[in-house]
Amino acid sequence: MRWLSGGIVSTVLSDLGSGRRPLTHEALDELPAGKVVEDIQSVFVATGILPQRDEQMVRLERHVNDLVTSHTTAAGRKIPHRYATWHLLRRLRRRSRGNDTTHTQLTVVRQHLRAAVHLLNWIEAHCLTLATCRQGDLERWMTSDDVRHRKEAGHFVRWAPTQKIAHDLSFPAVR
C-alpha cells in the first residue's frame, strides 16, 4: 500500500485512471525509464490489461536511440544508427525468430554499439573519417592506452568495409 500511494506510482496510476494518460505501452514508455514504471507495466501485462511484448528489445531500441542521438552532429549519428538498426537489431530479430530477447543478447548488442561509437569518436577526435582512416590509424587506436571495447569493436570494423560509407577501407583483423 505504501508503494501504491507514494511518488511516481501514485501519479502514474492517477493519470491512467483519470484518462490523462492512455493505458498503452507507448504512453508508459514516454515516462522516465526506471524500475517503478517497469514494475507498473509488468503488473498490467501479468494481469492481461496490456499485451505481452519483448521488453528487452524495447529497452535495447531505447538504448540505441539514446546513444545515437547523444552525438552532436547529424553525420556522427548516421553511421552508428545504420549499424545498429540495419545490422545489429535486424540480425538479433532474425536470430530470435519471434522469441523474447535475452538479457545476454541485449548486453552483447549494447557492447558492440558502444564499441563502434568509441571507435568513431576516436576517429573523429583525430581529424579522420571512415574514408580517410587507414590500417595504421586503427592499429594506433588498438594499441592506445585509452581504447575501450577493443574486442567488441572488431564486429563494427568487419561490418564497415561492406558498406558504401567505407568501401575503400582496409581494416586490420581485430582480435
PDB file of C-alpha atoms in Angstrom:
ATOM      1  CA  MET A   1       0.000   0.000   0.000  1.00  0.00           C
ATOM      2  CA  ARG A   2       2.898   2.316   0.760  1.00  0.00           C
ATOM      3  CA  TRP A   3       4.343   1.655  -2.732  1.00  0.00           C
ATOM      4  CA  LEU A   4       0.999   2.396  -4.378  1.00  0.00           C
ATOM      5  CA  SER A   5       0.436   5.662  -2.557  1.00  0.00           C
ATOM      6  CA  GLY A   6       3.862   7.200  -2.947  1.00  0.00           C
ATOM      7  CA  GLY A   7       5.611   9.330  -5.523  1.00  0.00           C
ATOM      8  CA  ILE A   8       5.577   8.422  -9.189  1.00  0.00           C
ATOM      9  CA  VAL A   9       3.409   5.308  -8.714  1.00  0.00           C
ATOM     10  CA  SER A  10       0.548   7.381  -7.366  1.00  0.00           C
ATOM     11  CA  THR A  11       0.964   9.989 -10.117  1.00  0.00           C
ATOM     12  CA  VAL A  12       1.093   7.424 -12.929  1.00  0.00           C
ATOM     13  CA  LEU A  13      -1.899   5.474 -11.639  1.00  0.00           C
ATOM     14  CA  SER A  14      -3.856   8.695 -11.148  1.00  0.00           C
ATOM     15  CA  ASP A  15      -3.070   9.821 -14.713  1.00  0.00           C
ATOM     16  CA  LEU A  16      -4.102   6.418 -16.079  1.00  0.00           C
ATOM     17  CA  GLY A  17      -7.289   6.296 -14.016  1.00  0.00           C
ATOM     18  CA  SER A  18      -8.384   9.788 -14.990  1.00  0.00           C
ATOM     19  CA  GLY A  19      -7.654   9.281 -18.688  1.00  0.00           C
ATOM     20  CA  ARG A  20      -4.936  11.982 -18.772  1.00  0.00           C
ATOM     21  CA  ARG A  21      -2.588   9.242 -19.966  1.00  0.00           C
ATOM     22  CA  PRO A  22      -3.857   6.365 -22.117  1.00  0.00           C
ATOM     23  CA  LEU A  23      -3.232   2.863 -20.819  1.00  0.00           C
ATOM     24  CA  THR A  24      -0.811   1.700 -23.513  1.00  0.00           C
ATOM     25  CA  HIS A  25       2.782   0.535 -23.628  1.00  0.00           C
ATOM     26  CA  GLU A  26       3.631   3.577 -25.728  1.00  0.00           C
ATOM     27  CA  ALA A  27       2.187   6.008 -23.165  1.00  0.00           C
ATOM     28  CA  LEU A  28       4.093   4.317 -20.347  1.00  0.00           C
ATOM     29  CA  ASP A  29       7.268   4.327 -22.467  1.00  0.00           C
ATOM     30  CA  GLU A  30       7.062   8.128 -22.582  1.00  0.00           C
ATOM     31  CA  LEU A  31       7.635   8.261 -18.825  1.00  0.00           C
ATOM     32  CA  PRO A  32      11.194   8.386 -17.493  1.00  0.00           C
ATOM     33  CA  ALA A  33      12.681   4.901 -17.672  1.00  0.00           C
ATOM     34  CA  GLY A  34      13.116   3.213 -14.329  1.00  0.00           C
ATOM     35  CA  LYS A  35      12.189   0.367 -12.036  1.00  0.00           C
ATOM     36  CA  VAL A  36       8.881   1.897 -10.897  1.00  0.00           C
ATOM     37  CA  VAL A  37       7.483   2.283 -14.412  1.00  0.00           C
ATOM     38  CA  GLU A  38       8.767  -1.193 -15.358  1.00  0.00           C
ATOM     39  CA  ASP A  39       7.016  -2.661 -12.305  1.00  0.00           C
ATOM     40  CA  ILE A  40       3.719  -0.927 -13.119  1.00  0.00           C
ATOM     41  CA  GLN A  41       3.941  -2.087 -16.720  1.00  0.00           C
ATOM     42  CA  SER A  42       4.762  -5.667 -15.716  1.00  0.00           C
ATOM     43  CA  VAL A  43       1.740  -5.784 -13.386  1.00  0.00           C
ATOM     44  CA  PHE A  44      -0.510  -4.623 -16.240  1.00  0.00           C
ATOM     45  CA  VAL A  45       0.992  -7.265 -18.543  1.00  0.00           C
ATOM     46  CA  ALA A  46       0.723 -10.040 -15.933  1.00  0.00           C
ATOM     47  CA  THR A  47      -2.953  -9.244 -15.344  1.00  0.00           C
ATOM     48  CA  GLY A  48      -3.738  -9.112 -19.072  1.00  0.00           C
ATOM     49  CA  ILE A  49      -4.522  -5.384 -19.120  1.00  0.00           C
ATOM     50  CA  LEU A  50      -1.635  -4.770 -21.520  1.00  0.00           C
ATOM     51  CA  PRO A  51      -0.428  -7.233 -24.162  1.00  0.00           C
ATOM     52  CA  GLN A  52       2.892  -9.007 -23.738  1.00  0.00           C
ATOM     53  CA  ARG A  53       5.882  -7.681 -25.656  1.00  0.00           C
ATOM     54  CA  ASP A  54       9.626  -8.198 -25.787  1.00  0.00           C
ATOM     55  CA  GLU A  55      10.723  -5.789 -23.028  1.00  0.00           C
ATOM     56  CA  GLN A  56      14.438  -6.457 -23.598  1.00  0.00           C
ATOM     57  CA  MET A  57      14.054  -5.433 -27.255  1.00  0.00           C
ATOM     58  CA  VAL A  58      12.185  -2.277 -26.218  1.00  0.00           C
ATOM     59  CA  ARG A  59      14.994  -1.418 -23.781  1.00  0.00           C
ATOM     60  CA  LEU A  60      17.569  -2.102 -26.466  1.00  0.00           C
ATOM     61  CA  GLU A  61      15.795   0.092 -29.015  1.00  0.00           C
ATOM     62  CA  ARG A  62      15.600   2.888 -26.413  1.00  0.00           C
ATOM     63  CA  HIS A  63      19.304   2.465 -25.641  1.00  0.00           C
ATOM     64  CA  VAL A  64      20.191   2.584 -29.344  1.00  0.00           C
ATOM     65  CA  ASN A  65      18.131   5.740 -29.792  1.00  0.00           C
ATOM     66  CA  ASP A  66      19.668   7.424 -26.722  1.00  0.00           C
ATOM     67  CA  LEU A  67      23.217   6.526 -27.694  1.00  0.00           C
ATOM     68  CA  VAL A  68      22.855   7.537 -31.321  1.00  0.00           C
ATOM     69  CA  THR A  69      21.065  10.820 -30.613  1.00  0.00           C
ATOM     70  CA  SER A  70      23.659  11.752 -27.985  1.00  0.00           C
ATOM     71  CA  HIS A  71      26.184  12.510 -30.749  1.00  0.00           C
ATOM     72  CA  THR A  72      26.350  16.214 -31.504  1.00  0.00           C
ATOM     73  CA  THR A  73      26.349  16.106 -35.311  1.00  0.00           C
ATOM     74  CA  ALA A  74      23.961  14.531 -37.794  1.00  0.00           C
ATOM     75  CA  ALA A  75      26.901  12.988 -39.619  1.00  0.00           C
ATOM     76  CA  GLY A  76      28.115  11.481 -36.347  1.00  0.00           C
ATOM     77  CA  ARG A  77      24.696   9.905 -35.752  1.00  0.00           C
ATOM     78  CA  LYS A  78      24.235   8.450 -39.226  1.00  0.00           C
ATOM     79  CA  ILE A  79      26.762   5.605 -39.163  1.00  0.00           C
ATOM     80  CA  PRO A  80      26.005   4.231 -35.648  1.00  0.00           C
ATOM     81  CA  HIS A  81      22.274   4.477 -36.419  1.00  0.00           C
ATOM     82  CA  ARG A  82      22.747   2.483 -39.608  1.00  0.00           C
ATOM     83  CA  TYR A  83      24.960  -0.052 -37.895  1.00  0.00           C
ATOM     84  CA  ALA A  84      22.524  -0.518 -35.003  1.00  0.00           C
ATOM     85  CA  THR A  85      19.286  -0.518 -36.984  1.00  0.00           C
ATOM     86  CA  TRP A  86      20.209  -2.370 -40.131  1.00  0.00           C
ATOM     87  CA  HIS A  87      22.796  -4.732 -38.755  1.00  0.00           C
ATOM     88  CA  LEU A  88      22.665  -5.325 -35.002  1.00  0.00           C
ATOM     89  CA  LEU A  89      18.901  -5.118 -34.394  1.00  0.00           C
ATOM     90  CA  ARG A  90      17.906  -6.760 -37.673  1.00  0.00           C
ATOM     91  CA  ARG A  91      20.300  -9.636 -37.019  1.00  0.00           C
ATOM     92  CA  LEU A  92      19.035 -10.036 -33.450  1.00  0.00           C
ATOM     93  CA  ARG A  93      15.396 -10.113 -34.583  1.00  0.00           C
ATOM     94  CA  ARG A  94      16.222 -12.714 -37.224  1.00  0.00           C
ATOM     95  CA  ARG A  95      18.083 -14.884 -34.721  1.00  0.00           C
ATOM     96  CA  SER A  96      15.390 -14.693 -32.055  1.00  0.00           C
ATOM     97  CA  ARG A  97      12.695 -15.866 -34.510  1.00  0.00           C
ATOM     98  CA  GLY A  98       9.872 -14.279 -32.531  1.00  0.00           C
ATOM     99  CA  ASN A  99      11.177 -15.329 -29.107  1.00  0.00           C
ATOM    100  CA  ASP A 100      11.916 -12.743 -26.436  1.00  0.00           C
ATOM    101  CA  THR A 101      15.363 -11.219 -26.425  1.00  0.00           C
ATOM    102  CA  THR A 102      17.550 -12.462 -23.588  1.00  0.00           C
ATOM    103  CA  HIS A 103      19.497 -10.238 -21.235  1.00  0.00           C
ATOM    104  CA  THR A 104      22.744 -11.635 -22.648  1.00  0.00           C
ATOM    105  CA  GLN A 105      21.707 -10.736 -26.209  1.00  0.00           C
ATOM    106  CA  LEU A 106      20.807  -7.232 -25.026  1.00  0.00           C
ATOM    107  CA  THR A 107      24.206  -6.862 -23.349  1.00  0.00           C
ATOM    108  CA  VAL A 108      26.165  -8.065 -26.386  1.00  0.00           C
ATOM    109  CA  VAL A 109      24.391  -5.700 -28.775  1.00  0.00           C
ATOM    110  CA  ARG A 110      24.918  -2.789 -26.362  1.00  0.00           C
ATOM    111  CA  GLN A 111      28.636  -3.617 -26.151  1.00  0.00           C
ATOM    112  CA  HIS A 112      29.009  -3.786 -29.931  1.00  0.00           C
ATOM    113  CA  LEU A 113      27.266  -0.456 -30.389  1.00  0.00           C
ATOM    114  CA  ARG A 114      29.258   1.251 -27.633  1.00  0.00           C
ATOM    115  CA  ALA A 115      32.455  -0.103 -29.182  1.00  0.00           C
ATOM    116  CA  ALA A 116      31.514   1.331 -32.574  1.00  0.00           C
ATOM    117  CA  VAL A 117      30.712   4.701 -31.021  1.00  0.00           C
ATOM    118  CA  HIS A 118      34.027   4.767 -29.108  1.00  0.00           C
ATOM    119  CA  LEU A 119      35.958   3.948 -32.268  1.00  0.00           C
ATOM    120  CA  LEU A 120      34.062   6.530 -34.320  1.00  0.00           C
ATOM    121  CA  ASN A 121      34.644   9.156 -31.619  1.00  0.00           C
ATOM    122  CA  TRP A 122      38.365   8.356 -31.665  1.00  0.00           C
ATOM    123  CA  ILE A 123      38.445   8.618 -35.456  1.00  0.00           C
ATOM    124  CA  GLU A 124      36.691  11.985 -35.298  1.00  0.00           C
ATOM    125  CA  ALA A 125      38.939  13.256 -32.464  1.00  0.00           C
ATOM    126  CA  HIS A 126      41.960  12.509 -34.641  1.00  0.00           C
ATOM    127  CA  CYS A 127      40.529  14.525 -37.544  1.00  0.00           C
ATOM    128  CA  LEU A 128      39.851  11.395 -39.563  1.00  0.00           C
ATOM    129  CA  THR A 129      36.769   9.967 -41.230  1.00  0.00           C
ATOM    130  CA  LEU A 130      35.927   6.408 -42.147  1.00  0.00           C
ATOM    131  CA  ALA A 131      37.012   7.246 -45.678  1.00  0.00           C
ATOM    132  CA  THR A 132      40.417   8.577 -44.560  1.00  0.00           C
ATOM    133  CA  CYS A 133      41.081   6.116 -41.733  1.00  0.00           C
ATOM    134  CA  ARG A 134      43.737   3.585 -42.661  1.00  0.00           C
ATOM    135  CA  GLN A 135      45.233   0.420 -41.242  1.00  0.00           C
ATOM    136  CA  GLY A 136      47.944   2.331 -39.376  1.00  0.00           C
ATOM    137  CA  ASP A 137      45.354   4.596 -37.750  1.00  0.00           C
ATOM    138  CA  LEU A 138      43.377   1.626 -36.489  1.00  0.00           C
ATOM    139  CA  GLU A 139      46.499  -0.062 -35.195  1.00  0.00           C
ATOM    140  CA  ARG A 140      47.358   3.154 -33.339  1.00  0.00           C
ATOM    141  CA  TRP A 141      43.836   3.151 -31.824  1.00  0.00           C
ATOM    142  CA  MET A 142      44.073  -0.527 -30.865  1.00  0.00           C
ATOM    143  CA  THR A 143      47.358  -0.021 -29.048  1.00  0.00           C
ATOM    144  CA  SER A 144      46.453   3.253 -27.339  1.00  0.00           C
ATOM    145  CA  ASP A 145      46.027   3.322 -23.573  1.00  0.00           C
ATOM    146  CA  ASP A 146      42.533   4.826 -23.679  1.00  0.00           C
ATOM    147  CA  VAL A 147      40.978   2.249 -26.009  1.00  0.00           C
ATOM    148  CA  ARG A 148      37.736   0.725 -24.769  1.00  0.00           C
ATOM    149  CA  HIS A 149      35.813  -2.244 -26.118  1.00  0.00           C
ATOM    150  CA  ARG A 150      38.715  -3.310 -28.342  1.00  0.00           C
ATOM    151  CA  LYS A 151      37.404  -6.834 -28.825  1.00  0.00           C
ATOM    152  CA  GLU A 152      33.800  -5.753 -29.457  1.00  0.00           C
ATOM    153  CA  ALA A 153      34.913  -3.103 -31.975  1.00  0.00           C
ATOM    154  CA  GLY A 154      36.012  -5.895 -34.292  1.00  0.00           C
ATOM    155  CA  HIS A 155      32.381  -6.530 -35.120  1.00  0.00           C
ATOM    156  CA  PHE A 156      31.964  -2.946 -36.384  1.00  0.00           C
ATOM    157  CA  VAL A 157      35.350  -2.993 -38.124  1.00  0.00           C
ATOM    158  CA  ARG A 158      34.328  -6.082 -40.096  1.00  0.00           C
ATOM    159  CA  TRP A 159      30.907  -4.570 -40.921  1.00  0.00           C
ATOM    160  CA  ALA A 160      32.036  -1.104 -42.060  1.00  0.00           C
ATOM    161  CA  PRO A 161      34.013  -2.122 -45.184  1.00  0.00           C
ATOM    162  CA  THR A 162      30.940  -3.893 -46.550  1.00  0.00           C
ATOM    163  CA  GLN A 163      29.024  -0.594 -46.546  1.00  0.00           C
ATOM    164  CA  LYS A 164      29.119   2.111 -49.182  1.00  0.00           C
ATOM    165  CA  ILE A 165      30.223   4.507 -46.437  1.00  0.00           C
ATOM    166  CA  ALA A 166      33.598   2.804 -46.207  1.00  0.00           C
ATOM    167  CA  HIS A 167      34.152   0.987 -49.472  1.00  0.00           C
ATOM    168  CA  ASP A 168      37.830   1.885 -49.726  1.00  0.00           C
ATOM    169  CA  LEU A 169      38.930   0.976 -46.202  1.00  0.00           C
ATOM    170  CA  SER A 170      41.488  -1.593 -45.280  1.00  0.00           C
ATOM    171  CA  PHE A 171      40.701  -2.596 -41.705  1.00  0.00           C
ATOM    172  CA  PRO A 172      43.007  -4.781 -39.636  1.00  0.00           C
ATOM    173  CA  ALA A 173      41.855  -8.066 -38.208  1.00  0.00           C
ATOM    174  CA  VAL A 174      40.696  -7.251 -34.686  1.00  0.00           C
ATOM    175  CA  ARG A 175      41.173  -9.964 -32.106  1.00  0.00           C
TER     176      ARG A 175
END
